[in-house]
XYZ file of C-alpha atoms in Angstrom:
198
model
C 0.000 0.000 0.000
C 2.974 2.420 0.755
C 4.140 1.814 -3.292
C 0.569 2.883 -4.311
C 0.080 5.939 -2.123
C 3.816 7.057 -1.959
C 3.328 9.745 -4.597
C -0.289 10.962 -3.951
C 0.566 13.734 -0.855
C 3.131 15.422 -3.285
C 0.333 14.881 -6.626
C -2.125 16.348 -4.238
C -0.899 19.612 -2.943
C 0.253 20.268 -7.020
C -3.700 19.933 -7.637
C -4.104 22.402 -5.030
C -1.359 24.963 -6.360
C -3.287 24.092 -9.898
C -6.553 24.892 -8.511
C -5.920 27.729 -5.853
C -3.965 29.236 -9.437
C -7.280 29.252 -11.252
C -9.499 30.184 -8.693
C -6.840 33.429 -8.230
C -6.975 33.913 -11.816
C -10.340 33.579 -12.043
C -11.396 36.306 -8.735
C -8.377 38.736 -10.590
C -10.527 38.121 -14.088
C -14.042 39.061 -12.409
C -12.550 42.343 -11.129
C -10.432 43.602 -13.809
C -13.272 43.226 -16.392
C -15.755 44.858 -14.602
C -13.272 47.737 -14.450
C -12.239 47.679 -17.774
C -13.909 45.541 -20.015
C -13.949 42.416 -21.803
C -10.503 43.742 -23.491
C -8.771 44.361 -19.891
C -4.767 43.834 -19.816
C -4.552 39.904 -19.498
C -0.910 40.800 -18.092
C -2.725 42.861 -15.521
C -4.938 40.031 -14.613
C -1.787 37.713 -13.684
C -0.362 40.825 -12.549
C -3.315 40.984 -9.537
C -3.271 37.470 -9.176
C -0.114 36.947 -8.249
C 1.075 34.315 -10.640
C 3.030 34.902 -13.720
C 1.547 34.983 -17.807
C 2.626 31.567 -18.429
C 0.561 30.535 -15.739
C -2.550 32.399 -16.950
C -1.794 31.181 -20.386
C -1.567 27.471 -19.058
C -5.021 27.689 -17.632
C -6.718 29.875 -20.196
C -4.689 29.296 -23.490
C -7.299 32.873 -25.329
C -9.091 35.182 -23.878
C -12.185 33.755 -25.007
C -11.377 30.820 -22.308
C -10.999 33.108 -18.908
C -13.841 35.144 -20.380
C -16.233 32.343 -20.732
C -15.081 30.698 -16.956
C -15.955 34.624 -15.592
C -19.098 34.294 -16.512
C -19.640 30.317 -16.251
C -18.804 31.145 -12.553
C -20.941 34.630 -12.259
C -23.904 32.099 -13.905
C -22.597 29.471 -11.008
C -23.119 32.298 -8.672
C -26.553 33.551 -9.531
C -27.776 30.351 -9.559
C -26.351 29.281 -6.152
C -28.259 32.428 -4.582
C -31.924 31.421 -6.528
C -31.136 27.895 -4.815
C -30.454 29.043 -1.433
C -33.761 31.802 -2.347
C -35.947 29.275 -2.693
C -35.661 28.168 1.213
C -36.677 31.842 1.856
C -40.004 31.629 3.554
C -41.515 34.872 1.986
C -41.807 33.634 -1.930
C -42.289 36.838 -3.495
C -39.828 38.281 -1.222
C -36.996 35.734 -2.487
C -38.075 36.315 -6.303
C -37.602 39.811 -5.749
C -34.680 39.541 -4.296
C -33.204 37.624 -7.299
C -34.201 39.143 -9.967
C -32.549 42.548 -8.098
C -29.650 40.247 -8.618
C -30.293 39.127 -12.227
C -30.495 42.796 -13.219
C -26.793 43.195 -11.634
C -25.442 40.341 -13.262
C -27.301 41.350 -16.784
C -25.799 44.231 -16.671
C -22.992 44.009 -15.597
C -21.830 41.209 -18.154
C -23.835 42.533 -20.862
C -20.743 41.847 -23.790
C -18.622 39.029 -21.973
C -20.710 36.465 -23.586
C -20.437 37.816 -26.662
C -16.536 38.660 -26.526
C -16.116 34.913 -25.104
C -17.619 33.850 -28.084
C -16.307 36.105 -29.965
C -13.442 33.913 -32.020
C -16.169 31.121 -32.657
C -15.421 29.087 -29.810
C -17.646 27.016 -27.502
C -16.409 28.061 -25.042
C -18.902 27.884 -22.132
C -18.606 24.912 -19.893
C -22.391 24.988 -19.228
C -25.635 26.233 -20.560
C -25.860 29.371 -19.159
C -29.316 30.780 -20.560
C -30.648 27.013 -19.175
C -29.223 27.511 -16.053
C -30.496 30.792 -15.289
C -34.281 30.085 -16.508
C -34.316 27.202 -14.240
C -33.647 29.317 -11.424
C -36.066 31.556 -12.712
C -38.690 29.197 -12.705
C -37.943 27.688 -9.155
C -38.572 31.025 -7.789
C -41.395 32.106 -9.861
C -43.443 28.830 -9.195
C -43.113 28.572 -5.434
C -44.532 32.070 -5.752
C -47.321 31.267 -8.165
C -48.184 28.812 -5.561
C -48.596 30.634 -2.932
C -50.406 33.259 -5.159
C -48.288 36.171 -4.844
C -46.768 36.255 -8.565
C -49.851 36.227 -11.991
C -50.486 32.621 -12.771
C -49.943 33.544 -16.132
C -46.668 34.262 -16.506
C -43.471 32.156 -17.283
C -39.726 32.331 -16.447
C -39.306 33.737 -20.408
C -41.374 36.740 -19.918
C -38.936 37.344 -16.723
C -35.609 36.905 -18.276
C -36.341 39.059 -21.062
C -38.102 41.478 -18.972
C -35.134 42.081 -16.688
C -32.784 41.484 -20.203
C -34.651 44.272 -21.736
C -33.894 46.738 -18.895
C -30.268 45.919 -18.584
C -30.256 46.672 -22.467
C -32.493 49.745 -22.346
C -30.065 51.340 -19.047
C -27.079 49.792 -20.779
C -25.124 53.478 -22.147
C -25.869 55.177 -18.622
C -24.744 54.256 -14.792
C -27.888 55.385 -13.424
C -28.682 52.501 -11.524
C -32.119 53.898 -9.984
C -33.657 54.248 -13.454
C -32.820 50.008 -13.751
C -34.168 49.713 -9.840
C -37.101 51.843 -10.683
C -38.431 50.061 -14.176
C -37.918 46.508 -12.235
C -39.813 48.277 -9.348
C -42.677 48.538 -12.262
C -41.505 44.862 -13.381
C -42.532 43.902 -9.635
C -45.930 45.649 -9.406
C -47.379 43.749 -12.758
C -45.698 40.275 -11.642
C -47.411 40.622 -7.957
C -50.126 42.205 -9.825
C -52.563 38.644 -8.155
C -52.095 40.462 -4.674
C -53.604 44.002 -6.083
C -56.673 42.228 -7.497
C -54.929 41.751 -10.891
C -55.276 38.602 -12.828
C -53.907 35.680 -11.071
């Protein structure tokens, strides 16, 4: 047994270098482009990271790579919060609360996806569009349940409702105008509690 396992502390701790690396890559990636875009320095992304080019090169041989796993793990991220949401015990209260975030994320990426795919690559490790009407749909059904949200709508009409304001806000930083059209957003989907159609 001492022949088998005699290697695997040293292969272990390399693993963890490898992935500590790319999660330090990854953290540096997430806050350079929202600084500076999807064309930030990629020297200036090892730079904050602490590791050298070659090693952001290893991990994420184009640009089109670390700009897809930014958003595959912003998409992780948004999803993780819907999931932990959904134990909420107000349901409209824990829709609310993530389509607020939905409308961050959707506008704060709006480009990456593009620019990740930019070169023709699939690039994405997951379906991100899939992913993110899922979590839609959790939350908007436990509401629809409980009749706070209009029977009638589906997780579609919310993702390109919020979409559509993140595009609409997208060449100004006021972010009350974006809080105050989802605000309107809100009214119509809780519209059941007003009297509206449920």
């Amino acid at each position: 047994m001492t022949a088998i396992h005699g290697g695997i502390p040293g292969e272990r701790r390399q693993r963890n270098d490898v992935r500590r690396n790319r999660e330090r890559l990854i953290a540096a990636a997430q806050e350079t482009f929202a600084e500076a875009g999807p064309e930030a320095s990629l020297n200036e992304i090892a730079r904050r990271a602490g590791v050298g080019p070659g090693t952001l090169y290893r991990h994420f041989p184009t640009r089109s790579a670390l700009l897809a796993a930014v958003l595959s793990d912003r998409v992780r991220t948004l999803c993780g919060t819907a999931e932990r949401l959904r134990a909420a015990e107000s349901a409209d209260d824990a829709l609310d609360t993530w389509l607020r975030a939905f409308l961050a994320h959707a506008r704060t990426n709006q480009g990456l996806g593009g620019a990740a795919l930019l070169e023709g690559a699939n690039a994405l490790d997951l379906d991100c569009h899939r992913l993110i009407l899922e979590a839609a749909a959790g939350l908007l059904t436990r509401a629809q349940r409980q009749g706070t949200a209009r029977a009638d709508l589906t997780p579609e009409d919310l993702i390109q409702l919020v979409v559509g304001i993140a595009l609409s806000t997208a060449r100004n930083d006021d972010a009350e105008q974006s809080d105050r059209l989802l605000g309107l957003v809100l009214d119509a989907v809780h519209g059941a509690r007003g009297g509206g159609r449920g």
